[in-house]
Coordinates of N, CA and C in Angstrom, one line a residue:
M1 N 23.6 -41.7 30.3 CA 23.0 -42.9 29.7 C 23.4 -43.0 28.3
N2 N 23.7 -44.2 27.9 CA 24.3 -44.6 26.5 C 23.1 -44.4 25.6
E3 N 23.4 -43.9 24.4 CA 22.4 -43.9 23.4 C 22.1 -45.4 22.9
K4 N 20.8 -45.6 22.6 CA 20.1 -46.8 22.3 C 20.1 -46.9 20.8
A5 N 20.2 -48.1 20.2 CA 20.1 -48.4 18.8 C 18.9 -49.5 18.7
V6 N 18.4 -49.5 17.5 CA 17.4 -50.6 17.3 C 18.1 -52.1 17.3
S7 N 19.3 -52.1 17.0 CA 20.0 -53.5 17.1 C 20.1 -54.0 18.5
D8 N 20.0 -52.9 19.5 CA 20.1 -53.4 20.9 C 18.9 -54.2 21.2
Y9 N 17.8 -54.0 20.6 CA 16.5 -54.7 20.8 C 16.4 -55.9 19.9
T10 N 16.8 -55.8 18.7 CA 16.6 -57.0 17.8 C 17.7 -58.1 18.1
K11 N 18.7 -57.9 18.7 CA 19.7 -58.9 19.2 C 19.1 -59.8 20.2
L12 N 18.0 -59.3 21.0 CA 17.4 -59.9 22.0 C 16.3 -60.9 21.5
I13 N 16.0 -61.0 20.3 CA 15.3 -62.0 19.6 C 15.7 -63.5 19.9
T14 N 14.9 -64.4 20.4 CA 15.2 -65.7 20.6 C 15.6 -66.4 19.4
S15 N 16.3 -67.5 19.4 CA 16.8 -68.3 18.3 C 15.5 -69.0 17.4
Q16 N 14.6 -69.0 18.3 CA 13.4 -69.5 17.5 C 12.8 -68.6 16.4
H17 N 13.1 -67.3 16.5 CA 12.5 -66.2 15.6 C 13.5 -65.5 14.9
R18 N 14.7 -65.7 15.1 CA 16.0 -65.1 14.6 C 16.1 -65.1 13.0
N19 N 15.5 -66.2 12.4 CA 15.6 -66.3 11.0 C 14.4 -65.8 10.2
K20 N 13.5 -65.2 11.0 CA 12.1 -64.8 10.3 C 12.3 -63.3 10.0
E21 N 12.5 -63.0 8.8 CA 12.9 -61.8 8.2 C 11.6 -60.7 8.4
K22 N 10.5 -61.1 8.1 CA 9.4 -60.2 8.2 C 9.1 -59.9 9.7
F23 N 9.3 -60.8 10.6 CA 9.2 -60.5 12.0 C 10.2 -59.7 12.6
I24 N 11.5 -59.7 12.0 CA 12.8 -58.9 12.4 C 12.3 -57.4 12.0
Q25 N 11.9 -57.5 10.7 CA 11.5 -56.1 10.0 C 10.5 -55.3 10.8
M26 N 9.4 -56.0 11.1 CA 8.3 -55.5 11.8 C 8.8 -55.0 13.1
L27 N 9.6 -55.8 14.0 CA 10.1 -55.3 15.2 C 11.1 -54.0 15.0
E28 N 11.8 -53.9 13.9 CA 12.7 -52.8 13.8 C 11.8 -51.5 13.4
E29 N 10.8 -51.6 12.5 CA 9.8 -50.6 12.2 C 9.2 -50.1 13.5
V30 N 8.7 -51.1 14.4 CA 8.0 -50.7 15.7 C 9.0 -50.0 16.7
S31 N 10.1 -50.5 16.9 CA 11.1 -50.1 17.9 C 11.8 -48.8 17.6
S32 N 11.9 -48.6 16.2 CA 12.7 -47.4 15.7 C 12.2 -46.0 16.4
P33 N 10.9 -45.6 16.3 CA 10.4 -44.6 16.9 C 10.6 -44.4 18.4
M34 N 10.4 -45.7 19.1 CA 10.7 -45.8 20.5 C 12.0 -45.3 20.8
V35 N 12.9 -46.0 20.1 CA 14.3 -45.7 20.4 C 14.7 -44.1 20.2
G36 N 14.1 -43.6 19.2 CA 14.4 -42.2 19.2 C 13.9 -41.5 20.3
F37 N 12.7 -41.9 20.8 CA 12.1 -41.1 21.9 C 12.9 -41.3 23.2
F38 N 13.5 -42.6 23.4 CA 14.3 -42.9 24.5 C 15.6 -42.1 24.4
N39 N 16.2 -42.0 23.3 CA 17.5 -41.2 23.1 C 17.1 -39.8 23.3
F40 N 16.0 -39.2 23.0 CA 15.7 -37.9 23.1 C 15.5 -37.5 24.6
F41 N 14.8 -38.4 25.4 CA 14.5 -38.2 26.6 C 15.9 -38.4 27.5
A42 N 16.8 -39.2 27.1 CA 17.9 -39.4 27.9 C 18.9 -38.1 27.8
T43 N 18.6 -37.3 26.6 CA 19.6 -36.2 26.4 C 18.8 -34.9 27.0
L44 N 17.4 -35.0 27.3 CA 16.7 -33.8 27.7 C 17.1 -33.2 29.1
N45 N 17.4 -34.1 30.0 CA 17.9 -33.7 31.3 C 19.2 -32.7 31.2
S46 N 20.1 -33.1 30.3 CA 21.3 -32.4 30.2 C 21.1 -31.0 29.6
K47 N 20.0 -31.0 28.6 CA 19.8 -29.6 28.0 C 19.3 -28.6 29.0
Y48 N 18.5 -29.1 30.1 CA 18.0 -28.3 31.1 C 18.7 -28.2 32.3
D49 N 19.9 -28.7 32.4 CA 20.8 -28.6 33.7 C 21.2 -27.1 33.7
V50 N 20.9 -26.4 34.8 CA 21.1 -25.1 35.0 C 22.7 -24.7 35.0
D51 N 23.6 -25.6 35.1 CA 25.0 -25.3 35.1 C 25.5 -25.5 33.6
T52 N 24.9 -26.2 32.7 CA 25.4 -26.4 31.5 C 24.5 -25.9 30.3
A53 N 23.2 -25.6 30.7 CA 22.3 -25.1 29.7 C 22.7 -24.0 28.8
N54 N 22.3 -23.9 27.6 CA 22.4 -22.7 26.7 C 21.1 -22.2 26.2
D55 N 21.2 -21.1 25.5 CA 19.9 -20.6 24.8 C 19.5 -21.7 23.8
P56 N 18.2 -22.0 23.7 CA 17.0 -21.4 24.3 C 16.6 -22.0 25.5
Y57 N 17.4 -23.1 26.0 CA 17.1 -23.9 27.2 C 17.1 -23.0 28.5
L58 N 18.2 -22.2 28.5 CA 18.4 -21.3 29.7 C 17.2 -20.3 29.9
E59 N 16.7 -19.7 28.8 CA 15.6 -18.8 28.8 C 14.5 -19.6 29.3
T60 N 14.1 -20.9 28.9 CA 13.1 -21.7 29.4 C 13.1 -22.0 30.9
L61 N 14.5 -22.2 31.3 CA 14.6 -22.3 32.8 C 14.2 -21.2 33.6
A62 N 14.5 -20.0 33.1 CA 14.2 -18.7 33.7 C 12.6 -18.6 33.8
R63 N 12.1 -18.9 32.7 CA 10.4 -18.8 32.7 C 9.9 -19.8 33.8
W64 N 10.5 -21.0 33.8 CA 9.9 -22.0 34.8 C 10.1 -21.6 36.2
T65 N 11.3 -21.0 36.5 CA 11.6 -20.6 37.8 C 11.1 -19.2 38.2
G66 N 10.6 -18.4 37.3 CA 10.1 -17.1 37.6 C 11.1 -16.0 37.5
T67 N 12.4 -16.3 37.1 CA 13.4 -15.5 36.9 C 13.1 -14.3 35.7
P68 N 13.2 -13.1 36.1 CA 12.9 -12.0 35.2 C 13.9 -12.1 34.0
L69 N 13.2 -12.0 32.9 CA 14.0 -12.0 31.5 C 14.3 -10.5 31.1
I70 N 13.6 -9.6 31.7 CA 13.8 -8.2 31.6 C 13.9 -7.5 32.9
I71 N 15.0 -6.9 33.2 CA 15.1 -6.1 34.5 C 14.8 -4.6 34.3
P72 N 13.6 -4.3 34.7 CA 13.2 -2.9 34.3 C 13.9 -1.7 34.9
G73 N 14.2 -0.7 34.2 CA 14.9 0.5 34.6 C 16.5 0.2 34.8
A74 N 17.0 -1.0 34.4 CA 18.3 -1.2 34.7 C 19.3 -0.8 33.5
A75 N 18.7 -0.7 32.3 CA 19.7 -0.4 31.2 C 19.5 1.2 30.8
I76 N 20.7 1.8 30.6 CA 20.5 3.2 30.2 C 20.5 3.2 28.7
E77 N 19.3 3.9 28.2 CA 19.2 4.1 26.7 C 20.1 5.2 26.2
E78 N 20.5 5.1 24.9 CA 21.2 5.9 24.3 C 20.4 6.8 23.5
Y79 N 20.5 8.3 23.5 CA 19.6 9.1 23.0 C 20.5 10.4 22.2
F80 N 19.9 11.1 21.5 CA 20.5 12.2 21.0 C 20.6 13.2 22.1
G81 N 21.9 13.9 22.1 CA 22.2 14.8 23.2 C 23.5 15.5 22.8
F82 N 24.0 16.1 23.9 CA 25.3 16.9 23.8 C 26.5 16.0 24.2
S83 N 27.6 16.4 23.9 CA 28.9 15.5 24.1 C 29.1 15.4 25.6
D84 N 28.7 16.3 26.4 CA 29.1 16.0 27.9 C 28.0 15.2 28.7
Q85 N 26.9 14.7 27.9 CA 25.8 14.0 28.6 C 26.3 12.4 28.4
E86 N 26.1 11.8 29.5 CA 26.3 10.3 29.5 C 25.4 9.6 28.6
N87 N 26.0 8.7 27.8 CA 25.2 7.9 26.7 C 24.5 8.8 25.6
A88 N 24.9 10.0 25.4 CA 24.4 10.8 24.3 C 25.1 10.5 23.0
L89 N 24.3 10.5 21.9 CA 24.6 10.1 20.6 C 24.6 11.5 19.8
T90 N 25.2 11.2 18.5 CA 25.2 12.3 17.6 C 23.8 12.3 17.1
F91 N 23.4 13.4 16.4 CA 22.1 13.6 15.7 C 21.7 12.4 14.8
G92 N 22.7 11.8 14.1 CA 22.3 10.7 13.3 C 22.6 11.0 11.8
E93 N 22.4 9.9 11.1 CA 22.7 9.9 9.6 C 21.6 9.5 8.8
T94 N 21.1 10.3 7.9 CA 19.9 10.0 7.0 C 20.0 8.7 6.3
D95 N 21.2 8.3 5.9 CA 21.6 7.1 5.1 C 21.8 5.9 6.0
D96 N 22.0 6.1 7.2 CA 22.2 5.0 8.3 C 21.5 5.2 9.5
P97 N 20.4 4.4 9.5 CA 19.6 4.8 10.8 C 20.2 4.2 12.0
T98 N 21.2 3.4 12.1 CA 21.9 2.7 13.1 C 22.9 3.7 13.8
V99 N 23.2 4.9 13.1 CA 24.0 5.9 13.8 C 23.2 7.0 14.3
G100 N 23.4 7.3 15.5 CA 22.6 8.5 16.2 C 21.6 8.0 17.1
G101 N 20.9 8.8 17.9 CA 20.0 8.4 18.8 C 18.8 9.2 18.6
Y102 N 17.7 8.9 19.4 CA 16.4 9.5 19.3 C 16.3 10.7 20.2
F103 N 15.4 11.7 20.0 CA 15.2 12.7 20.8 C 14.6 12.2 22.2
R104 N 15.2 12.5 23.3 CA 14.5 12.2 24.6 C 13.6 13.4 25.0
E105 N 12.3 13.0 25.3 CA 11.3 14.0 25.7 C 11.5 14.4 27.1
S106 N 11.0 15.5 27.3 CA 11.1 16.2 28.7 C 10.4 15.2 29.7
G107 N 11.1 14.8 30.9 CA 10.6 13.9 31.7 C 10.8 12.5 31.6
Q108 N 11.3 12.1 30.3 CA 11.7 10.6 30.1 C 12.8 10.3 30.9
S109 N 12.8 9.1 31.4 CA 13.9 8.7 32.3 C 15.3 8.3 31.6
G110 N 15.2 7.8 30.3 CA 16.4 7.4 29.7 C 16.9 6.1 30.0
T111 N 16.0 5.2 30.7 CA 16.4 3.9 31.1 C 15.4 2.9 30.5
G112 N 15.8 1.7 30.3 CA 14.8 0.8 29.7 C 15.2 -0.6 30.5
G113 N 14.7 -1.6 29.8 CA 15.0 -3.1 30.6 C 16.3 -3.7 30.1
L114 N 17.0 -4.1 31.0 CA 18.0 -5.0 30.7 C 17.7 -6.4 30.6
V115 N 18.3 -6.9 29.4 CA 17.9 -8.4 29.2 C 19.1 -9.1 29.6
P116 N 19.0 -10.0 30.7 CA 20.1 -10.6 31.2 C 20.4 -11.9 30.2
K117 N 21.7 -12.2 29.9 CA 22.0 -13.3 28.9 C 23.2 -14.1 29.4
G118 N 23.5 -15.2 29.1 CA 24.8 -16.0 29.4 C 24.9 -16.3 31.0
E119 N 26.1 -15.9 31.4 CA 26.4 -16.3 32.8 C 25.4 -15.5 33.8
L120 N 25.3 -14.3 33.4 CA 24.3 -13.4 34.4 C 23.1 -14.1 34.5
L121 N 22.4 -14.5 33.4 CA 21.0 -15.1 33.5 C 21.2 -16.4 34.2
R122 N 22.3 -17.3 34.1 CA 22.4 -18.5 34.8 C 22.5 -18.3 36.3
R123 N 23.3 -17.2 36.8 CA 23.3 -16.7 38.2 C 22.0 -16.5 38.6
L124 N 21.2 -15.5 37.9 CA 20.1 -15.1 38.3 C 19.1 -16.2 38.4
I125 N 19.0 -17.4 37.5 CA 18.2 -18.5 37.7 C 18.6 -19.2 39.0
K126 N 19.8 -19.5 39.3 CA 20.2 -20.2 40.4 C 19.7 -19.4 41.7
A127 N 19.9 -18.0 41.7 CA 19.5 -17.2 42.8 C 17.8 -17.2 42.9
K128 N 17.3 -17.3 41.9 CA 15.8 -17.3 41.8 C 15.2 -18.8 42.5
I129 N 16.0 -19.7 42.2 CA 15.6 -21.0 42.8 C 15.9 -21.1 44.2
L130 N 17.0 -20.4 44.6 CA 17.2 -20.3 46.2 C 16.1 -19.4 46.8
Q131 N 15.7 -18.4 46.1 CA 14.7 -17.4 46.6 C 13.4 -17.9 46.8
N132 N 13.1 -18.8 45.7 CA 11.8 -19.5 45.7 C 11.6 -20.5 46.9
K133 N 12.8 -21.2 47.3 CA 12.5 -22.0 48.6 C 13.1 -21.4 49.8
S134 N 13.4 -20.1 49.7 CA 13.9 -19.5 50.9 C 13.0 -19.3 52.1
T135 N 13.6 -19.3 53.3 CA 12.7 -19.1 54.5 C 13.0 -17.6 55.0
G136 N 13.9 -16.9 54.2 CA 14.1 -15.4 54.5 C 15.3 -15.2 55.7
C137 N 15.8 -16.3 56.1 CA 17.0 -16.1 57.0 C 18.3 -15.5 56.4
L138 N 19.0 -15.0 57.2 CA 20.2 -14.0 56.7 C 21.2 -14.9 55.8
I139 N 21.5 -16.2 56.1 CA 22.4 -17.0 55.6 C 21.9 -17.2 54.2
E140 N 20.6 -17.7 54.1 CA 20.1 -17.8 52.7 C 20.1 -16.5 51.8
T141 N 19.8 -15.5 52.5 CA 19.8 -14.1 51.9 C 21.2 -13.8 51.2
K142 N 22.1 -13.9 52.0 CA 23.6 -13.6 51.6 C 24.0 -14.7 50.4
E143 N 23.5 -15.9 50.5 CA 23.8 -16.8 49.5 C 23.1 -16.4 48.1
I144 N 21.9 -15.8 48.2 CA 21.2 -15.4 47.0 C 21.9 -14.1 46.4
L145 N 22.2 -13.2 47.3 CA 22.6 -12.0 46.9 C 24.1 -12.1 46.2
T146 N 24.9 -13.0 46.8 CA 26.2 -13.5 46.2 C 26.2 -13.8 45.0
L147 N 25.1 -14.6 44.5 CA 24.9 -15.1 43.1 C 24.4 -13.9 42.3
V148 N 23.7 -13.0 42.8 CA 23.0 -12.0 41.9 C 24.1 -10.9 41.8
L149 N 25.0 -10.5 42.6 CA 26.0 -9.5 42.5 C 27.3 -10.0 42.0
D150 N 27.5 -11.4 42.1 CA 28.8 -12.0 41.7 C 29.9 -11.4 42.7
H151 N 29.6 -11.2 43.8 CA 30.6 -11.0 44.9 C 30.0 -11.1 46.4
D152 N 30.7 -11.1 47.2 CA 30.1 -11.3 48.7 C 30.5 -10.1 49.5
Q153 N 30.9 -8.9 49.0 CA 31.4 -7.7 49.7 C 30.2 -6.8 50.1
F154 N 29.3 -7.4 51.0 CA 28.2 -6.6 51.5 C 27.8 -7.2 52.8
K155 N 27.0 -6.4 53.5 CA 26.4 -6.9 54.8 C 24.8 -6.9 54.7
V156 N 24.2 -7.8 55.4 CA 22.9 -7.8 55.5 C 22.6 -7.8 57.1
I157 N 21.8 -6.8 57.5 CA 21.6 -6.6 58.9 C 20.2 -6.5 59.3
D158 N 19.9 -7.5 60.2 CA 18.5 -7.4 60.7 C 18.5 -6.4 61.9
N159 N 17.6 -5.3 61.5 CA 17.5 -4.3 62.5 C 16.5 -4.6 63.6
E160 N 16.0 -5.6 63.6 CA 15.0 -6.2 64.7 C 13.9 -5.3 64.9
N161 N 13.4 -4.4 63.7 CA 12.4 -3.6 63.9 C 11.4 -3.7 62.7
M162 N 11.5 -4.9 62.0 CA 10.8 -5.2 60.8 C 11.4 -4.4 59.6
T163 N 12.6 -4.3 59.8 CA 13.6 -3.7 58.6 C 14.6 -4.4 58.5
V164 N 15.2 -4.5 57.2 CA 16.6 -5.3 57.0 C 17.3 -4.3 56.2
T165 N 18.5 -4.2 56.6 CA 19.5 -3.2 55.9 C 20.5 -3.9 55.0
F166 N 20.6 -3.7 53.5 CA 21.6 -4.1 52.8 C 22.6 -3.0 52.8
K167 N 23.9 -3.5 53.1 CA 25.0 -2.3 53.1 C 25.9 -2.9 52.2
N168 N 26.4 -2.2 51.0 CA 27.3 -2.4 50.0 C 28.7 -2.1 50.4
L169 N 29.5 -3.1 50.3 CA 31.0 -2.8 50.6 C 32.0 -2.8 49.3
Y170 N 31.4 -3.1 48.2 CA 32.0 -3.3 47.0 C 32.3 -1.9 46.4
P171 N 33.5 -1.6 45.8 CA 33.8 -0.2 45.3 C 32.8 0.1 44.2
Q172 N 32.1 -0.8 43.5 CA 31.2 -0.2 42.3 C 29.7 -0.7 42.7
F173 N 28.8 0.0 42.8 CA 27.4 -0.3 43.0 C 26.5 0.5 42.2
T174 N 26.1 0.0 41.0 CA 25.4 0.6 40.1 C 23.8 0.7 40.3
K175 N 23.1 1.4 39.5 CA 21.6 1.3 39.7 C 21.2 -0.1 39.2
T176 N 21.8 -0.8 38.3 CA 21.5 -2.2 37.9 C 21.5 -3.1 39.3
H177 N 22.7 -2.9 40.0 CA 22.9 -3.7 41.2 C 21.8 -3.5 42.4
K178 N 21.5 -2.2 42.4 CA 20.4 -1.8 43.4 C 19.1 -2.5 43.0
I179 N 18.8 -2.5 41.7 CA 17.5 -3.1 41.3 C 17.6 -4.6 41.4
L180 N 18.6 -5.2 41.1 CA 18.7 -6.6 41.3 C 18.6 -7.0 42.8
V181 N 19.2 -6.3 43.7 CA 19.1 -6.5 45.1 C 17.6 -6.5 45.6
Q182 N 16.9 -5.5 45.0 CA 15.5 -5.3 45.4 C 14.6 -6.3 44.9
L183 N 14.9 -6.9 43.5 CA 14.1 -8.0 43.0 C 14.5 -9.4 43.7
F184 N 15.7 -9.6 44.1 CA 16.0 -10.9 44.6 C 16.1 -11.0 46.1
F185 N 15.8 -10.1 46.8 CA 16.1 -9.9 48.3 C 14.8 -10.7 48.9
P186 N 15.0 -11.8 49.6 CA 13.9 -12.5 50.1 C 13.2 -12.0 51.4
L187 N 12.4 -11.1 51.2 CA 11.7 -10.4 52.3 C 10.4 -11.2 52.8
P188 N 10.5 -11.4 54.0 CA 9.2 -12.0 54.7 C 8.2 -10.9 54.6
S189 N 7.0 -11.2 54.7 CA 5.7 -10.4 54.6 C 5.8 -9.4 55.6
G190 N 5.7 -8.1 55.3 CA 5.8 -6.9 56.3 C 7.1 -6.4 56.6
V191 N 8.1 -7.0 56.1 CA 9.6 -6.3 56.4 C 10.1 -5.5 55.3
Q192 N 10.6 -4.4 55.5 CA 11.1 -3.4 54.7 C 12.5 -3.4 54.5
L193 N 13.0 -3.3 53.2 CA 14.4 -3.3 52.9 C 15.0 -1.9 52.8
I194 N 16.1 -1.7 53.5 CA 16.8 -0.5 53.4 C 18.2 -0.7 52.5
I195 N 18.4 0.0 51.6 CA 19.8 -0.1 50.9 C 20.6 1.0 51.2
E196 N 21.7 0.7 51.6 CA 22.8 1.7 51.8 C 23.9 1.4 50.9
E197 N 24.3 2.5 50.1 CA 25.4 2.3 49.1 C 26.8 2.5 49.7

């Protein structure tokens, strides 16, 4: 939709009133806020288009659709440790708190929430929209999981005993992928999901 201007409306004034300056000024004053609203609403749809939206509109779309903005347990936190431990950091620097990690307590998992951004969040929103209207059939499930995982190298098998098996065929299948499959798999009530890596 083309952007409107006040002149688009004042040029519609009939010849009878075209020379009345106060009348034209009053119409300009009254129509100016309305034109601003029309232009704002015309661009609003494009800001919330899932294919083109950026932050903060993408985050708002995630909230509207119920897409998780934090994926619990999917991010490995860095902590103070030894050189042979994954994600271990040095002890730290007293003059630079950004260097080094914290002490991980006994029994602490070392994972936190992953905050999806950019294209990952866009794909998750699209997957959540599909999940929200899904009937749970295998074709819909494969479409949802293809968006979530960003590949289609997996099988979804109906075991016909109130269980469904997800079988990964992709060379890499991380804990994050497993959590995403669990979050977005559209399971009918009473059906159990089995994940095979």
